[in-house]
mmCIF file of C-alpha atoms and ligand atoms in Angstrom:
data_model
loop_
_atom_site.group_PDB
_atom_site.id
_atom_site.type_symbol
_atom_site.label_atom_id
_atom_site.label_comp_id
_atom_site.label_asym_id
_atom_site.label_seq_id
_atom_site.Cartn_x
_atom_site.Cartn_y
_atom_site.Cartn_z
ATOM 1 C CA MET S 29 -41.299 -16.919 -15.853
ATOM 2 C CA THR S 30 -42.702 -20.353 -15.293
ATOM 3 C CA PHE S 31 -45.015 -19.081 -12.609
ATOM 4 C CA ASP S 32 -46.734 -16.645 -14.981
ATOM 5 C CA ARG S 33 -47.275 -19.363 -17.526
ATOM 6 C CA ARG S 34 -48.673 -21.689 -14.901
ATOM 7 C CA THR S 35 -50.941 -18.962 -13.650
ATOM 8 C CA LEU S 36 -52.311 -18.345 -17.119
ATOM 9 C CA LEU S 37 -52.835 -22.015 -17.800
ATOM 10 C CA GLY S 38 -54.463 -22.462 -14.431
ATOM 11 C CA SER S 39 -56.824 -19.579 -14.883
ATOM 12 C CA CYS S 40 -57.816 -20.641 -18.402
ATOM 13 C CA GLY S 41 -58.666 -24.064 -17.133
ATOM 14 C CA MET S 42 -60.899 -22.538 -14.526
ATOM 15 C CA LEU S 43 -63.063 -20.446 -16.879
ATOM 16 C CA ALA S 44 -66.007 -22.799 -17.068
ATOM 17 C CA VAL S 45 -66.030 -23.586 -13.383
ATOM 18 C CA SER S 46 -65.609 -20.008 -12.239
ATOM 19 C CA ALA S 47 -68.423 -18.824 -14.468
ATOM 20 C CA LEU S 48 -70.638 -21.392 -12.817
ATOM 21 C CA VAL S 49 -69.559 -20.672 -9.264
ATOM 22 C CA GLY S 50 -69.529 -16.930 -9.918
ATOM 23 C CA GLY S 51 -73.190 -17.225 -10.785
ATOM 24 C CA THR S 52 -74.111 -18.483 -7.351
ATOM 25 C CA ALA S 53 -71.782 -16.071 -5.599
ATOM 26 C CA ALA S 54 -73.314 -13.115 -7.433
ATOM 27 C CA GLY S 55 -76.149 -12.997 -4.918
ATOM 28 C CA ALA S 56 -73.613 -12.532 -2.153
ATOM 29 C CA GLY S 57 -72.701 -8.923 -2.798
ATOM 30 C CA PRO S 58 -71.739 -6.419 -0.128
ATOM 31 C CA GLY S 59 -74.152 -6.606 2.762
ATOM 32 C CA ARG S 60 -75.138 -10.161 1.959
ATOM 33 C CA PHE S 61 -72.532 -11.743 4.190
ATOM 34 C CA GLU S 62 -73.106 -12.927 7.751
ATOM 35 C CA VAL S 63 -70.389 -10.623 9.025
ATOM 36 C CA THR S 64 -70.818 -7.116 7.648
ATOM 37 C CA LEU S 65 -68.986 -4.129 9.014
ATOM 38 C CA SER S 66 -68.699 -0.609 7.734
ATOM 39 C CA ASP S 67 -65.488 0.412 6.029
ATOM 40 C CA ALA S 68 -64.498 2.397 9.134
ATOM 41 C CA GLU S 69 -65.126 -0.621 11.360
ATOM 42 C CA TRP S 70 -62.988 -2.852 9.155
ATOM 43 C CA ARG S 71 -60.186 -0.287 9.231
ATOM 44 C CA LYS S 72 -60.336 -0.273 13.015
ATOM 45 C CA ARG S 73 -60.441 -4.058 13.322
ATOM 46 C CA LEU S 74 -57.705 -4.909 10.806
ATOM 47 C CA THR S 75 -54.072 -3.937 10.449
ATOM 48 C CA PRO S 76 -53.342 -1.793 7.350
ATOM 49 C CA ALA S 77 -51.839 -4.852 5.619
ATOM 50 C CA GLN S 78 -54.840 -7.027 6.469
ATOM 51 C CA TYR S 79 -57.224 -4.300 5.323
ATOM 52 C CA ALA S 80 -55.429 -3.901 1.991
ATOM 53 C CA VAL S 81 -55.762 -7.606 1.214
ATOM 54 C CA LEU S 82 -59.093 -8.539 2.784
ATOM 55 C CA ARG S 83 -61.085 -5.429 1.892
ATOM 56 C CA GLN S 84 -59.229 -4.085 -1.166
ATOM 57 C CA ALA S 85 -58.045 -7.360 -2.733
ATOM 58 C CA ALA S 86 -54.382 -6.393 -2.643
ATOM 59 C CA THR S 87 -51.748 -9.110 -3.051
ATOM 60 C CA GLU S 88 -49.044 -9.458 -0.438
ATOM 61 C CA ARG S 89 -45.381 -9.563 -1.442
ATOM 62 C CA PRO S 90 -44.467 -13.200 -2.210
ATOM 63 C CA GLY S 91 -42.262 -14.791 0.416
ATOM 64 C CA SER S 92 -43.337 -12.271 3.051
ATOM 65 C CA SER S 93 -45.760 -14.394 5.057
ATOM 66 C CA PRO S 94 -44.529 -16.070 8.255
ATOM 67 C CA LEU S 95 -47.208 -18.708 7.607
ATOM 68 C CA LEU S 96 -45.053 -20.105 4.786
ATOM 69 C CA ASN S 97 -42.961 -21.692 7.517
ATOM 70 C CA GLU S 98 -45.892 -22.768 9.664
ATOM 71 C CA HIS S 99 -45.745 -26.557 9.661
ATOM 72 C CA ARG S 100 -47.612 -27.391 12.846
ATOM 73 C CA LYS S 101 -50.949 -29.146 12.823
ATOM 74 C CA GLY S 102 -53.856 -26.806 13.163
ATOM 75 C CA THR S 103 -56.346 -24.584 11.420
ATOM 76 C CA PHE S 104 -55.915 -21.490 9.294
ATOM 77 C CA THR S 105 -58.693 -19.013 10.003
ATOM 78 C CA CYS S 106 -59.936 -15.811 8.362
ATOM 79 C CA ALA S 107 -58.087 -12.765 9.736
ATOM 80 C CA GLY S 108 -61.287 -10.776 9.241
ATOM 81 C CA CYS S 109 -63.891 -12.882 11.038
ATOM 82 C CA ALA S 110 -62.009 -15.922 12.455
ATOM 83 C CA LEU S 111 -63.935 -18.465 10.373
ATOM 84 C CA PRO S 112 -61.865 -21.687 10.023
ATOM 85 C CA LEU S 113 -60.796 -21.847 6.346
ATOM 86 C CA TYR S 114 -58.067 -24.455 5.834
ATOM 87 C CA SER S 115 -56.680 -27.452 7.694
ATOM 88 C CA SER S 116 -52.913 -27.792 7.966
ATOM 89 C CA ALA S 117 -53.432 -31.262 6.461
ATOM 90 C CA THR S 118 -54.136 -29.642 3.059
ATOM 91 C CA LYS S 119 -51.213 -27.165 3.100
ATOM 92 C CA PHE S 120 -48.360 -27.714 0.650
ATOM 93 C CA ASP S 121 -45.255 -25.882 -0.513
ATOM 94 C CA SER S 122 -46.128 -24.534 -3.963
ATOM 95 C CA GLY S 123 -42.836 -22.667 -4.351
ATOM 96 C CA THR S 124 -44.770 -19.501 -5.238
ATOM 97 C CA GLY S 125 -44.045 -17.613 -2.024
ATOM 98 C CA TRP S 126 -47.676 -17.684 -0.943
ATOM 99 C CA PRO S 127 -49.211 -20.139 1.527
ATOM 100 C CA SER S 128 -50.955 -22.773 -0.599
ATOM 101 C CA PHE S 129 -53.613 -25.369 0.072
ATOM 102 C CA TRP S 130 -55.233 -28.024 -2.072
ATOM 103 C CA GLN S 131 -58.639 -27.838 -0.436
ATOM 104 C CA PRO S 132 -60.585 -25.448 1.807
ATOM 105 C CA LEU S 133 -62.661 -26.664 4.739
ATOM 106 C CA PRO S 134 -66.299 -27.430 3.872
ATOM 107 C CA ASN S 135 -68.422 -24.306 3.365
ATOM 108 C CA ALA S 136 -65.503 -22.004 4.187
ATOM 109 C CA VAL S 137 -64.882 -20.023 0.996
ATOM 110 C CA ARG S 138 -66.698 -18.707 -2.052
ATOM 111 C CA THR S 139 -65.238 -17.859 -5.441
ATOM 112 C CA SER S 140 -65.874 -15.204 -8.060
ATOM 113 C CA THR S 141 -64.269 -14.173 -11.326
ATOM 114 C CA ASP S 142 -61.530 -11.560 -11.174
ATOM 115 C CA THR S 143 -60.382 -9.848 -14.396
ATOM 116 C CA LYS S 144 -58.128 -7.212 -12.806
ATOM 117 C CA LEU S 145 -55.002 -8.438 -14.605
ATOM 118 C CA GLY S 146 -56.709 -8.497 -18.004
ATOM 119 C CA TYR S 147 -57.504 -12.199 -17.929
ATOM 120 C CA GLU S 148 -59.834 -14.228 -15.795
ATOM 121 C CA ARG S 149 -58.728 -15.615 -12.476
ATOM 122 C CA THR S 150 -60.856 -17.200 -9.814
ATOM 123 C CA GLU S 151 -60.845 -15.083 -6.711
ATOM 124 C CA VAL S 152 -61.314 -16.785 -3.353
ATOM 125 C CA HIS S 153 -63.036 -14.993 -0.519
ATOM 126 C CA CYS S 154 -64.294 -15.850 2.953
ATOM 127 C CA ARG S 155 -67.818 -17.235 2.976
ATOM 128 C CA ARG S 156 -68.720 -15.363 6.168
ATOM 129 C CA CYS S 157 -67.268 -11.848 5.800
ATOM 130 C CA GLY S 158 -66.503 -11.711 2.069
ATOM 131 C CA GLY S 159 -62.859 -10.838 2.746
ATOM 132 C CA HIS S 160 -60.498 -11.388 -0.202
ATOM 133 C CA LEU S 161 -58.120 -14.275 0.500
ATOM 134 C CA GLY S 162 -56.362 -14.975 -2.796
ATOM 135 C CA HIS S 163 -57.010 -17.041 -5.923
ATOM 136 C CA VAL S 164 -57.445 -20.681 -6.889
ATOM 137 C CA PHE S 165 -55.693 -22.362 -9.827
ATOM 138 C CA ASP S 166 -55.874 -25.763 -11.468
ATOM 139 C CA ASP S 167 -52.207 -26.714 -11.113
ATOM 140 C CA GLY S 168 -52.261 -28.038 -7.568
ATOM 141 C CA PRO S 169 -51.280 -31.482 -6.287
ATOM 142 C CA PRO S 170 -53.503 -34.553 -5.841
ATOM 143 C CA PRO S 171 -56.063 -35.370 -4.701
ATOM 144 C CA THR S 172 -57.890 -32.225 -5.896
ATOM 145 C CA GLY S 173 -55.437 -30.752 -8.425
ATOM 146 C CA LYS S 174 -56.326 -27.329 -7.016
ATOM 147 C CA ARG S 175 -53.921 -24.707 -5.739
ATOM 148 C CA TYR S 176 -55.557 -22.278 -3.342
ATOM 149 C CA CYS S 177 -52.973 -19.503 -3.449
ATOM 150 C CA MET S 178 -53.579 -17.468 -0.306
ATOM 151 C CA ASP S 179 -52.322 -14.177 1.027
ATOM 152 C CA GLY S 180 -50.893 -15.166 4.401
ATOM 153 C CA VAL S 181 -51.837 -11.818 5.901
ATOM 154 C CA ALA S 182 -55.515 -12.692 5.344
ATOM 155 C CA LEU S 183 -55.090 -15.795 7.497
ATOM 156 C CA GLN S 184 -54.355 -16.551 11.100
ATOM 157 C CA PHE S 185 -53.108 -19.850 12.440
ATOM 158 C CA ALA S 186 -54.548 -21.718 15.405
ATOM 159 C CA PRO S 187 -52.365 -24.672 16.437
ATOM 160 C CA ALA S 188 -54.291 -27.861 17.130
ATOM 161 C CA LYS S 189 -54.745 -28.779 20.763
ATOM 162 C CA GLY S 190 -53.293 -32.156 21.620
ATOM 163 C CA GLY S 191 -51.539 -32.439 18.243
ATOM 164 C CA LYS S 192 -54.664 -33.318 16.256
ATOM 165 C CA ALA S 193 -55.169 -31.598 12.907
HETATM 166 ZN ZN1 ZN I 30 -63.982 -13.933 7.074
#
């Protein structure tokens, strides 16, 4: 399983950075985000699949996201609060079955340390609503070397008007 090995390597490489970033994100607990809804409100606003990922940090089935085949120019936004998160210009095919990007838009996401699988991974969540989006690994392409591995169900796509990214 090459993917598992890559994941492990990627997450190990991120330990120092995630500890650092996690420190700043620690102040942003529940209720500290710009967009805060009650659990009932989130359930009403989101589909069950969106709720499971964004609010319960579930992982979608690889290969299941229609956004894998989204190759138009545009912006990927948060399915929870519509904040623009990624430009199509930074999307790449990672072969993992999850939509992948090498860089988020400025001030779009925050990270924290996730140890759910028994080792540390860097979780990525929306800066504005705190919704879980996926994880970031260190085995991405240039220029950043990062692989933002996103759950497509946590994203929505807005095609660029006039063909500009
Ligand atoms: Zn959001």
